CSV table of C-alpha atoms and ligand atoms in Angstrom, one decimal:
chain,number,residue,atom,x,y,z
C,148,UNK,CA,-4.2,-11.7,-9.2
C,149,UNK,CA,-7.4,-9.7,-8.9
C,150,UNK,CA,-7.7,-6.1,-10.0
C,151,UNK,CA,-7.2,-3.4,-7.1
C,152,UNK,CA,-9.7,-1.1,-8.5
C,153,UNK,CA,-12.3,0.2,-6.0
C,154,UNK,CA,-10.7,-1.9,-3.2
C,155,UNK,CA,-10.4,-0.2,0.2
C,156,UNK,CA,-7.2,-0.6,2.1
C,157,UNK,CA,-8.9,-2.9,4.6
C,158,UNK,CA,-10.2,-4.9,1.7
C,159,UNK,CA,-6.7,-5.1,0.1
C,160,UNK,CA,-5.4,-6.3,3.5
C,161,UNK,CA,-8.0,-9.0,3.9
C,162,UNK,CA,-7.4,-10.2,0.2
C,163,UNK,CA,-3.7,-10.3,1.0
C,164,UNK,CA,-4.4,-12.6,4.2
C,165,UNK,CA,-6.9,-14.6,2.3
C,166,UNK,CA,-4.4,-15.2,-0.6
C,167,UNK,CA,-1.3,-16.4,1.5
C,168,UNK,CA,0.2,-19.5,0.4
C,169,UNK,CA,-1.2,-22.0,3.1
C,170,UNK,CA,0.8,-24.6,4.7
C,171,UNK,CA,-2.0,-27.4,4.6
C,172,UNK,CA,-4.3,-28.9,7.0
C,173,UNK,CA,-1.9,-31.5,8.2
C,174,UNK,CA,0.8,-29.0,9.1
C,175,UNK,CA,-1.6,-26.7,10.7
C,176,UNK,CA,-2.9,-29.5,12.9
C,177,UNK,CA,0.4,-30.5,13.8
C,178,UNK,CA,1.4,-26.9,14.8
C,179,UNK,CA,-1.9,-26.5,16.7
C,180,UNK,CA,-1.0,-29.7,18.8
C,181,UNK,CA,2.5,-28.5,19.4
C,182,UNK,CA,1.2,-25.2,20.7
C,183,UNK,CA,-1.2,-27.2,23.2
C,184,UNK,CA,1.9,-29.0,24.2
C,185,UNK,CA,3.8,-25.9,25.0
C,186,UNK,CA,0.9,-24.5,26.9
C,187,UNK,CA,1.1,-27.7,29.2
C,188,UNK,CA,4.8,-27.4,29.4
C,189,UNK,CA,4.9,-24.0,30.7
C,190,UNK,CA,2.3,-25.0,33.5
C,191,UNK,CA,-0.8,-23.7,31.8
C,192,UNK,CA,-4.2,-25.4,31.3
C,193,UNK,CA,-5.1,-25.4,27.7
C,194,UNK,CA,-8.8,-26.1,28.6
C,195,UNK,CA,-9.4,-22.8,30.5
C,196,UNK,CA,-11.6,-20.4,28.7
C,197,UNK,CA,-9.1,-17.8,27.6
C,198,UNK,CA,-6.8,-20.4,26.0
C,199,UNK,CA,-9.3,-22.8,24.4
C,200,UNK,CA,-8.8,-21.2,21.0
C,201,UNK,CA,-5.1,-20.2,21.4
C,202,UNK,CA,-3.5,-23.1,19.9
C,203,UNK,CA,-5.4,-22.8,16.7
C,204,UNK,CA,-4.8,-18.9,16.6
C,205,UNK,CA,-1.1,-19.3,17.3
C,206,UNK,CA,-0.7,-22.1,14.6
C,207,UNK,CA,-2.3,-19.7,12.1
C,208,UNK,CA,-0.1,-16.7,13.2
C,209,UNK,CA,2.9,-18.9,12.8
C,210,UNK,CA,1.7,-20.1,9.4
C,211,UNK,CA,1.5,-16.3,8.3
C,212,UNK,CA,4.9,-15.4,9.8
C,213,UNK,CA,6.5,-18.3,7.9
C,214,UNK,CA,4.9,-17.7,4.4
C,215,UNK,CA,8.3,-16.9,3.0
C,216,UNK,CA,9.0,-20.6,2.8
C,217,UNK,CA,6.3,-21.0,0.3
C,218,UNK,CA,7.2,-18.3,-1.9
C,219,UNK,CA,9.8,-18.0,-4.6
C,220,UNK,CA,11.7,-15.1,-6.1
C,221,UNK,CA,10.1,-15.9,-9.6
C,222,UNK,CA,6.5,-15.8,-8.1
C,223,UNK,CA,7.2,-12.5,-6.7
C,224,UNK,CA,9.1,-10.9,-9.4
C,225,UNK,CA,7.0,-12.5,-12.4
C,226,UNK,CA,6.1,-9.8,-14.8
C,227,UNK,CA,7.1,-6.6,-12.9
C,228,UNK,CA,10.4,-6.1,-14.4
C,229,UNK,CA,10.7,-3.2,-16.8
C,230,UNK,CA,13.1,-2.0,-19.5
C,231,UNK,CA,14.8,1.2,-18.4
C,232,UNK,CA,17.7,3.5,-19.3
C,233,UNK,CA,18.1,4.9,-15.7
C,234,UNK,CA,21.4,4.8,-14.4
C,235,UNK,CA,21.1,6.5,-11.0
C,236,UNK,CA,20.6,4.9,-7.5
C,237,UNK,CA,17.0,3.7,-7.0
C,238,UNK,CA,16.2,3.7,-3.3
C,239,UNK,CA,13.4,2.2,-1.5
C,240,UNK,CA,13.6,3.5,2.1
C,241,UNK,CA,12.1,2.5,5.4
C,242,UNK,CA,10.5,-0.8,4.4
C,243,UNK,CA,8.8,-2.1,7.5
C,244,UNK,CA,10.4,-5.5,8.4
C,245,UNK,CA,9.0,-8.1,10.7
C,246,UNK,CA,11.1,-11.3,11.1
C,247,UNK,CA,11.9,-13.9,13.5
C,248,UNK,CA,15.2,-14.9,14.8
C,249,UNK,CA,16.3,-18.3,14.2
C,250,UNK,CA,17.9,-18.7,17.8
C,251,UNK,CA,14.9,-18.1,19.8
C,252,UNK,CA,12.1,-17.7,17.4
C,253,UNK,CA,11.3,-14.4,18.8
C,254,UNK,CA,10.6,-11.4,16.6
C,255,UNK,CA,12.8,-8.9,15.3
C,256,UNK,CA,11.4,-5.8,14.0
C,257,UNK,CA,12.8,-2.6,11.9
C,258,UNK,CA,13.4,-1.3,8.6
C,259,UNK,CA,15.2,-2.2,5.5
C,260,UNK,CA,16.6,0.1,3.1
C,261,UNK,CA,17.2,-1.2,-0.5
C,262,UNK,CA,19.0,0.4,-3.3
C,263,UNK,CA,20.4,-0.5,-6.7
C,264,UNK,CA,21.8,1.1,-9.8
C,265,UNK,CA,19.9,-0.3,-12.8
C,266,UNK,CA,21.6,-1.8,-15.8
C,267,UNK,CA,18.8,-1.6,-18.3
C,268,UNK,CA,16.1,-3.2,-15.8
C,269,UNK,CA,14.1,-1.7,-13.2
C,270,UNK,CA,11.4,-3.5,-11.0
C,271,UNK,CA,8.1,-2.3,-9.4
C,272,UNK,CA,8.8,-0.5,-6.2
C,273,UNK,CA,6.2,-2.6,-4.4
C,274,UNK,CA,8.1,-5.7,-5.5
C,275,UNK,CA,11.1,-4.6,-3.5
C,276,UNK,CA,9.1,-4.9,-0.5
C,277,UNK,CA,7.6,-8.2,-1.2
C,278,UNK,CA,11.1,-9.5,-1.8
C,279,UNK,CA,12.0,-8.3,1.9
C,280,UNK,CA,8.9,-9.8,3.1
C,281,UNK,CA,9.6,-13.2,1.5
C,282,UNK,CA,12.9,-13.4,3.4
C,283,UNK,CA,11.7,-12.0,6.4
C,284,UNK,CA,9.0,-14.3,6.7
C,285,UNK,CA,11.2,-17.2,7.6
C,286,UNK,CA,13.5,-18.1,10.7
C,287,UNK,CA,16.5,-15.8,10.2
C,288,UNK,CA,19.6,-14.1,11.4
C,289,UNK,CA,19.5,-10.4,10.4
C,290,UNK,CA,23.0,-10.7,8.7
C,291,UNK,CA,21.6,-13.6,6.4
C,292,UNK,CA,18.4,-11.8,5.8
C,293,UNK,CA,20.3,-8.8,4.6
C,294,UNK,CA,22.6,-10.9,2.1
C,295,UNK,CA,19.6,-12.7,0.8
C,296,UNK,CA,17.8,-9.6,-0.2
C,297,UNK,CA,20.9,-8.1,-1.8
C,298,UNK,CA,21.5,-11.6,-3.7
C,299,UNK,CA,17.7,-11.9,-4.9
C,300,UNK,CA,18.0,-8.3,-6.4
C,301,UNK,CA,21.3,-9.3,-8.1
C,302,UNK,CA,19.5,-12.2,-9.6
C,303,UNK,CA,16.3,-10.6,-10.7
C,304,UNK,CA,17.7,-7.5,-12.2
C,305,UNK,CA,21.6,-8.0,-12.7
C,306,UNK,CA,22.0,-4.4,-11.6
C,307,UNK,CA,25.4,-2.5,-11.6
C,308,UNK,CA,25.1,-2.8,-7.8
C,309,UNK,CA,22.9,-3.3,-4.8
C,310,UNK,CA,23.0,-1.9,-1.3
C,311,UNK,CA,20.9,-3.3,1.4
C,312,UNK,CA,20.9,-1.9,5.1
C,313,UNK,CA,18.7,-3.1,7.9
C,314,UNK,CA,18.1,-1.6,11.2
C,315,UNK,CA,16.2,-3.8,13.7
C,316,UNK,CA,15.5,-4.4,17.3
C,317,UNK,CA,15.5,-8.0,18.6
C,318,UNK,CA,13.0,-9.1,21.1
C,319,UNK,CA,15.5,-11.6,22.3
C,320,UNK,CA,17.6,-9.0,23.2
C,321,UNK,CA,14.9,-6.6,24.5
C,322,UNK,CA,12.7,-9.0,26.6
C,323,UNK,CA,14.9,-11.7,28.0
C,324,UNK,CA,18.4,-12.0,29.4
C,325,UNK,CA,20.3,-8.7,28.8
C,326,UNK,CA,17.3,-6.5,28.5
C,327,UNK,CA,19.0,-4.0,26.3
C,328,UNK,CA,15.8,-2.0,25.2
C,329,UNK,CA,17.2,0.5,23.0
C,330,UNK,CA,20.0,-1.4,21.1
C,331,UNK,CA,19.3,-1.3,17.3
C,332,UNK,CA,21.4,-3.7,15.2
C,333,UNK,CA,22.7,-2.6,11.9
C,334,UNK,CA,23.7,-4.9,9.0
C,335,UNK,CA,24.5,-4.0,5.6
C,336,UNK,CA,25.3,-5.9,2.3
C,337,UNK,CA,27.0,-4.0,-0.6
C,338,UNK,CA,27.4,-5.7,-3.9
C,339,UNK,CA,28.9,-4.6,-7.3
C,340,UNK,CA,29.4,-0.8,-7.8
C,341,UNK,CA,28.2,-0.3,-4.1
C,342,UNK,CA,31.1,-2.3,-3.0
C,343,UNK,CA,33.7,-1.3,-5.4
C,344,UNK,CA,33.0,2.4,-6.1
C,345,UNK,CA,33.5,4.7,-3.1
C,346,UNK,CA,31.5,7.5,-4.5
C,347,UNK,CA,28.4,5.2,-5.0
C,348,UNK,CA,28.8,4.0,-1.6
C,349,UNK,CA,28.9,7.3,0.1
C,350,UNK,CA,26.1,8.6,-2.0
C,351,UNK,CA,24.0,5.6,-0.8
C,352,UNK,CA,25.0,6.1,2.8
C,353,UNK,CA,24.2,10.0,2.6
C,354,UNK,CA,20.8,9.1,1.3
C,355,UNK,CA,20.1,7.1,4.4
C,356,UNK,CA,21.1,9.6,6.9
E,90,ZN,ZN1,17.3,-14.4,19.1
């Protein structure tokens, strides 16, 4: 990990893209060939000027959108867990979320709200967002994504409880078929005290509203 000192936001973004776990040349070439075949299958000409570099670009975009398959909770959490006596709800709200539905391979986009009650350990706030990203950058359904984030925090911190709420718009709903432009899907997963204790649950939900 390089130091962040003196790095502009743009440089930091470039570094994050440079440092992504790559999928390897063979897979990238296979993706590129597949995208060329898709272009042909929809009746396009992959040789026309505007599309010449599209299979390569699309392959690298999909490589990025599926980084989560090449990341693990250990990599992300590594040395960012700290001892703490805190015993109130820790909430990270409005974490931007970009994922892809496993039914149509179309994006779903929204926000995740992640809360936990520490039991001796806390985690760096940016790591919570990275855990969300790790699971979001795989083919997903929103319900499973919500549970996986909650389970990961449980595994990493053994907190008293975890609450995860995701609100997202699904392109497969918005752009095709039913064309429900404004429907937002909300999913939640409550574990430990968030599930068992009504007061904790209502405090969490009131922090979200
Ligand atoms: Zn879908």
